[in-house]
Amino acid sequence: MKNLFAIAAATLMAFSASNAATMVVDVDSQPTDNGVTVSLGAGSYDISFVDGLFNGWNAWGRVTGCETDGTGCSRGWLTNVNIDVEDTTYKIGRHGKFETPEQALANASPFELNLSSLTDVTFYIADSYFSDNIGGVSLEIASVATPIPGAGLLFIAGAAVYASSRRKRLAP
């Protein structure tokens, strides 16, 4: 009985681990065709800005008009990025302009993306004039592991019924 439950738990943990995947997408602000397209399966994804190839991007090539703490710049470092999913565009990471790319990264908010089927998702930086851009953004895309409750519970319930029926047969 204990072995059966241990096998059930190990199977569910292995299933959850196999469904948890992480990838990093680097989006350069320089080229006008800076879109990076990945295919993502059905499920939920946490998208976070990370310290990777890029920490942030600057649409002007310079920093001006910042407060003494490096925030509130009129021109500075950003984490703005667009995500195209079928007919919808999500604009994420918009929290102002900063003196350094590290400050922009520290102020970027994560985003949760939910997909109902296998979908091509495009990440890109939208700007009207690319030649003065510097930097880019690095995004970590992590699938949220979701075990199949019905199958897992059915497996555990079946193991319990089997163990219970064996006990009754073995009882004197």
PDB file of C-alpha atoms in Angstrom:
ATOM      1  CA  MET A   1       0.000   0.000   0.000  1.00  0.00           C
ATOM      2  CA  LYS A   2       2.734   2.453   0.969  1.00  0.00           C
ATOM      3  CA  ASN A   3       4.622   1.540  -2.196  1.00  0.00           C
ATOM      4  CA  LEU A   4       1.545   2.146  -4.316  1.00  0.00           C
ATOM      5  CA  PHE A   5       1.036   5.625  -2.869  1.00  0.00           C
ATOM      6  CA  ALA A   6       4.755   6.375  -3.258  1.00  0.00           C
ATOM      7  CA  ILE A   7       4.521   5.404  -6.926  1.00  0.00           C
ATOM      8  CA  ALA A   8       1.435   7.597  -7.363  1.00  0.00           C
ATOM      9  CA  ALA A   9       3.145  10.601  -5.740  1.00  0.00           C
ATOM     10  CA  ALA A  10       6.325  10.088  -7.781  1.00  0.00           C
ATOM     11  CA  THR A  11       4.282   9.854 -10.991  1.00  0.00           C
ATOM     12  CA  LEU A  12       2.430  13.099 -10.245  1.00  0.00           C
ATOM     13  CA  MET A  13       5.663  14.918  -9.325  1.00  0.00           C
ATOM     14  CA  ALA A  14       7.363  13.673 -12.498  1.00  0.00           C
ATOM     15  CA  PHE A  15       4.366  14.801 -14.559  1.00  0.00           C
ATOM     16  CA  SER A  16       4.440  18.286 -12.967  1.00  0.00           C
ATOM     17  CA  ALA A  17       8.191  18.600 -13.496  1.00  0.00           C
ATOM     18  CA  SER A  18       7.952  17.520 -17.128  1.00  0.00           C
ATOM     19  CA  ASN A  19       5.326  20.221 -17.797  1.00  0.00           C
ATOM     20  CA  ALA A  20       7.401  23.001 -16.223  1.00  0.00           C
ATOM     21  CA  ALA A  21       9.569  24.610 -18.905  1.00  0.00           C
ATOM     22  CA  THR A  22      11.542  27.827 -18.994  1.00  0.00           C
ATOM     23  CA  MET A  23      13.107  29.718 -21.876  1.00  0.00           C
ATOM     24  CA  VAL A  24      14.725  33.116 -22.280  1.00  0.00           C
ATOM     25  CA  VAL A  25      13.895  35.327 -25.257  1.00  0.00           C
ATOM     26  CA  ASP A  26      16.249  38.225 -26.086  1.00  0.00           C
ATOM     27  CA  VAL A  27      14.641  41.080 -28.034  1.00  0.00           C
ATOM     28  CA  ASP A  28      17.107  43.568 -29.534  1.00  0.00           C
ATOM     29  CA  SER A  29      15.846  47.153 -29.952  1.00  0.00           C
ATOM     30  CA  GLN A  30      18.107  47.866 -32.942  1.00  0.00           C
ATOM     31  CA  PRO A  31      16.650  46.169 -36.012  1.00  0.00           C
ATOM     32  CA  THR A  32      13.290  47.270 -37.346  1.00  0.00           C
ATOM     33  CA  ASP A  33      12.376  43.591 -37.659  1.00  0.00           C
ATOM     34  CA  ASN A  34      13.286  42.789 -34.050  1.00  0.00           C
ATOM     35  CA  GLY A  35      10.402  40.392 -33.463  1.00  0.00           C
ATOM     36  CA  VAL A  36      11.155  37.032 -31.898  1.00  0.00           C
ATOM     37  CA  THR A  37       8.479  34.394 -32.453  1.00  0.00           C
ATOM     38  CA  VAL A  38       8.121  31.258 -30.348  1.00  0.00           C
ATOM     39  CA  SER A  39       5.447  28.567 -30.384  1.00  0.00           C
ATOM     40  CA  LEU A  40       3.861  27.986 -26.990  1.00  0.00           C
ATOM     41  CA  GLY A  41       1.438  25.208 -26.121  1.00  0.00           C
ATOM     42  CA  ALA A  42      -1.827  25.556 -24.281  1.00  0.00           C
ATOM     43  CA  GLY A  43      -1.372  26.656 -20.677  1.00  0.00           C
ATOM     44  CA  SER A  44      -0.347  29.554 -18.477  1.00  0.00           C
ATOM     45  CA  TYR A  45       3.003  31.305 -18.749  1.00  0.00           C
ATOM     46  CA  ASP A  46       4.732  33.733 -16.398  1.00  0.00           C
ATOM     47  CA  ILE A  47       6.731  36.271 -18.397  1.00  0.00           C
ATOM     48  CA  SER A  48       9.364  38.170 -16.409  1.00  0.00           C
ATOM     49  CA  PHE A  49      12.073  40.630 -17.357  1.00  0.00           C
ATOM     50  CA  VAL A  50      15.456  39.168 -16.432  1.00  0.00           C
ATOM     51  CA  ASP A  51      19.105  40.188 -16.371  1.00  0.00           C
ATOM     52  CA  GLY A  52      20.223  38.431 -19.525  1.00  0.00           C
ATOM     53  CA  LEU A  53      21.731  39.562 -22.777  1.00  0.00           C
ATOM     54  CA  PHE A  54      19.771  42.810 -22.244  1.00  0.00           C
ATOM     55  CA  ASN A  55      18.557  44.686 -19.131  1.00  0.00           C
ATOM     56  CA  GLY A  56      16.573  47.409 -20.864  1.00  0.00           C
ATOM     57  CA  TRP A  57      16.572  49.567 -23.943  1.00  0.00           C
ATOM     58  CA  ASN A  58      16.904  53.257 -24.703  1.00  0.00           C
ATOM     59  CA  ALA A  59      14.904  54.774 -27.571  1.00  0.00           C
ATOM     60  CA  TRP A  60      17.007  57.947 -27.748  1.00  0.00           C
ATOM     61  CA  GLY A  61      20.565  56.714 -27.258  1.00  0.00           C
ATOM     62  CA  ARG A  62      20.966  59.047 -24.273  1.00  0.00           C
ATOM     63  CA  VAL A  63      19.529  59.876 -20.855  1.00  0.00           C
ATOM     64  CA  THR A  64      18.130  63.322 -19.954  1.00  0.00           C
ATOM     65  CA  GLY A  65      15.962  65.017 -17.343  1.00  0.00           C
ATOM     66  CA  CYS A  66      16.159  62.469 -14.516  1.00  0.00           C
ATOM     67  CA  GLU A  67      15.340  63.032 -10.855  1.00  0.00           C
ATOM     68  CA  THR A  68      18.280  62.688  -8.436  1.00  0.00           C
ATOM     69  CA  ASP A  69      17.270  59.058  -7.748  1.00  0.00           C
ATOM     70  CA  GLY A  70      17.447  58.161 -11.461  1.00  0.00           C
ATOM     71  CA  THR A  71      13.682  57.994 -12.018  1.00  0.00           C
ATOM     72  CA  GLY A  72      11.266  60.219 -13.930  1.00  0.00           C
ATOM     73  CA  CYS A  73      13.625  60.794 -16.857  1.00  0.00           C
ATOM     74  CA  SER A  74      12.340  62.596 -19.943  1.00  0.00           C
ATOM     75  CA  ARG A  75      14.567  60.241 -21.969  1.00  0.00           C
ATOM     76  CA  GLY A  76      16.084  57.100 -20.541  1.00  0.00           C
ATOM     77  CA  TRP A  77      16.042  53.329 -20.194  1.00  0.00           C
ATOM     78  CA  LEU A  78      12.833  51.350 -20.714  1.00  0.00           C
ATOM     79  CA  THR A  79      11.523  47.806 -20.544  1.00  0.00           C
ATOM     80  CA  ASN A  80       8.573  48.343 -22.879  1.00  0.00           C
ATOM     81  CA  VAL A  81       7.894  45.350 -25.091  1.00  0.00           C
ATOM     82  CA  ASN A  82       4.902  44.214 -27.112  1.00  0.00           C
ATOM     83  CA  ILE A  83       3.557  40.684 -27.294  1.00  0.00           C
ATOM     84  CA  ASP A  84       1.408  39.672 -30.268  1.00  0.00           C
ATOM     85  CA  VAL A  85      -0.865  36.695 -29.685  1.00  0.00           C
ATOM     86  CA  GLU A  86      -3.141  36.027 -32.636  1.00  0.00           C
ATOM     87  CA  ASP A  87      -5.236  39.231 -32.963  1.00  0.00           C
ATOM     88  CA  THR A  88      -4.232  40.761 -29.605  1.00  0.00           C
ATOM     89  CA  THR A  89      -1.248  42.951 -28.699  1.00  0.00           C
ATOM     90  CA  TYR A  90      -0.201  43.175 -25.049  1.00  0.00           C
ATOM     91  CA  LYS A  91       2.049  46.058 -24.018  1.00  0.00           C
ATOM     92  CA  ILE A  92       4.069  45.087 -20.957  1.00  0.00           C
ATOM     93  CA  GLY A  93       6.900  46.476 -18.825  1.00  0.00           C
ATOM     94  CA  ARG A  94       5.750  50.109 -18.993  1.00  0.00           C
ATOM     95  CA  HIS A  95       6.857  51.823 -15.788  1.00  0.00           C
ATOM     96  CA  GLY A  96       8.625  54.981 -16.866  1.00  0.00           C
ATOM     97  CA  LYS A  97      12.085  55.972 -18.019  1.00  0.00           C
ATOM     98  CA  PHE A  98      15.177  55.426 -15.871  1.00  0.00           C
ATOM     99  CA  GLU A  99      18.799  56.568 -15.681  1.00  0.00           C
ATOM    100  CA  THR A 100      20.212  53.033 -15.959  1.00  0.00           C
ATOM    101  CA  PRO A 101      19.071  49.795 -17.575  1.00  0.00           C
ATOM    102  CA  GLU A 102      19.350  48.120 -14.155  1.00  0.00           C
ATOM    103  CA  GLN A 103      16.768  50.561 -12.739  1.00  0.00           C
ATOM    104  CA  ALA A 104      14.443  49.883 -15.671  1.00  0.00           C
ATOM    105  CA  LEU A 105      14.803  46.136 -15.102  1.00  0.00           C
ATOM    106  CA  ALA A 106      14.148  46.472 -11.358  1.00  0.00           C
ATOM    107  CA  ASN A 107      10.878  48.332 -12.060  1.00  0.00           C
ATOM    108  CA  ALA A 108       9.505  46.017 -14.757  1.00  0.00           C
ATOM    109  CA  SER A 109       6.385  44.050 -13.887  1.00  0.00           C
ATOM    110  CA  PRO A 110       5.836  40.392 -14.751  1.00  0.00           C
ATOM    111  CA  PHE A 111       2.976  39.375 -17.005  1.00  0.00           C
ATOM    112  CA  GLU A 112       0.845  36.224 -17.135  1.00  0.00           C
ATOM    113  CA  LEU A 113      -0.135  34.879 -20.536  1.00  0.00           C
ATOM    114  CA  ASN A 114      -2.863  32.237 -20.893  1.00  0.00           C
ATOM    115  CA  LEU A 115      -3.173  30.231 -24.100  1.00  0.00           C
ATOM    116  CA  SER A 116      -5.938  27.797 -24.995  1.00  0.00           C
ATOM    117  CA  SER A 117      -3.999  26.037 -27.774  1.00  0.00           C
ATOM    118  CA  LEU A 118      -0.619  25.852 -29.497  1.00  0.00           C
ATOM    119  CA  THR A 119       0.052  29.445 -30.568  1.00  0.00           C
ATOM    120  CA  ASP A 120       2.821  31.470 -32.203  1.00  0.00           C
ATOM    121  CA  VAL A 121       3.689  34.349 -29.866  1.00  0.00           C
ATOM    122  CA  THR A 122       5.804  37.278 -31.093  1.00  0.00           C
ATOM    123  CA  PHE A 123       7.800  39.545 -28.777  1.00  0.00           C
ATOM    124  CA  TYR A 124       9.018  42.873 -30.209  1.00  0.00           C
ATOM    125  CA  ILE A 125      10.012  46.437 -29.431  1.00  0.00           C
ATOM    126  CA  ALA A 126       7.874  48.997 -31.221  1.00  0.00           C
ATOM    127  CA  ASP A 127       9.525  52.302 -32.024  1.00  0.00           C
ATOM    128  CA  SER A 128       9.125  54.791 -34.844  1.00  0.00           C
ATOM    129  CA  TYR A 129      12.879  55.394 -35.296  1.00  0.00           C
ATOM    130  CA  PHE A 130      15.275  52.496 -34.635  1.00  0.00           C
ATOM    131  CA  SER A 131      18.690  53.918 -35.558  1.00  0.00           C
ATOM    132  CA  ASP A 132      19.252  55.624 -32.178  1.00  0.00           C
ATOM    133  CA  ASN A 133      18.019  52.668 -30.093  1.00  0.00           C
ATOM    134  CA  ILE A 134      20.426  50.825 -27.817  1.00  0.00           C
ATOM    135  CA  GLY A 135      19.946  47.695 -25.727  1.00  0.00           C
ATOM    136  CA  GLY A 136      16.929  45.430 -25.600  1.00  0.00           C
ATOM    137  CA  VAL A 137      15.035  43.224 -23.184  1.00  0.00           C
ATOM    138  CA  SER A 138      15.537  39.658 -21.995  1.00  0.00           C
ATOM    139  CA  LEU A 139      12.365  37.848 -21.037  1.00  0.00           C
ATOM    140  CA  GLU A 140      12.044  34.609 -19.126  1.00  0.00           C
ATOM    141  CA  ILE A 141       9.007  32.618 -20.198  1.00  0.00           C
ATOM    142  CA  ALA A 142       8.109  29.990 -17.619  1.00  0.00           C
ATOM    143  CA  SER A 143       5.221  27.601 -18.073  1.00  0.00           C
ATOM    144  CA  VAL A 144       3.178  27.218 -14.949  1.00  0.00           C
ATOM    145  CA  ALA A 145       3.197  23.498 -14.148  1.00  0.00           C
ATOM    146  CA  THR A 146      -0.345  22.286 -13.794  1.00  0.00           C
ATOM    147  CA  PRO A 147      -0.824  18.610 -13.096  1.00  0.00           C
ATOM    148  CA  ILE A 148      -3.921  16.994 -14.521  1.00  0.00           C
ATOM    149  CA  PRO A 149      -6.084  16.792 -11.403  1.00  0.00           C
ATOM    150  CA  GLY A 150      -8.581  14.327 -12.845  1.00  0.00           C
ATOM    151  CA  ALA A 151      -5.966  11.779 -13.925  1.00  0.00           C
ATOM    152  CA  GLY A 152      -3.883  12.175 -10.777  1.00  0.00           C
ATOM    153  CA  LEU A 153      -6.848  11.887  -8.442  1.00  0.00           C
ATOM    154  CA  LEU A 154      -8.227   8.971 -10.411  1.00  0.00           C
ATOM    155  CA  PHE A 155      -4.896   7.167 -10.093  1.00  0.00           C
ATOM    156  CA  ILE A 156      -4.739   7.758  -6.312  1.00  0.00           C
ATOM    157  CA  ALA A 157      -8.407   6.785  -5.856  1.00  0.00           C
ATOM    158  CA  GLY A 158      -7.834   3.599  -7.827  1.00  0.00           C
ATOM    159  CA  ALA A 159      -4.813   2.758  -5.682  1.00  0.00           C
ATOM    160  CA  ALA A 160      -6.855   3.312  -2.504  1.00  0.00           C
ATOM    161  CA  VAL A 161      -9.728   1.122  -3.742  1.00  0.00           C
ATOM    162  CA  TYR A 162      -7.289  -1.607  -4.746  1.00  0.00           C
ATOM    163  CA  ALA A 163      -5.536  -1.501  -1.360  1.00  0.00           C
ATOM    164  CA  SER A 164      -8.858  -1.523   0.490  1.00  0.00           C
ATOM    165  CA  SER A 165     -10.132  -4.541  -1.441  1.00  0.00           C
ATOM    166  CA  ARG A 166      -6.897  -6.435  -0.764  1.00  0.00           C
ATOM    167  CA  ARG A 167      -7.208  -5.772   2.988  1.00  0.00           C
ATOM    168  CA  LYS A 168     -10.745  -7.151   3.017  1.00  0.00           C
ATOM    169  CA  ARG A 169      -9.650 -10.324   1.180  1.00  0.00           C
ATOM    170  CA  LEU A 170      -6.712 -10.869   3.511  1.00  0.00           C
ATOM    171  CA  ALA A 171      -8.688 -10.257   6.727  1.00  0.00           C
ATOM    172  CA  PRO A 172      -9.409 -13.487   8.737  1.00  0.00           C
TER     173      PRO A 172
END
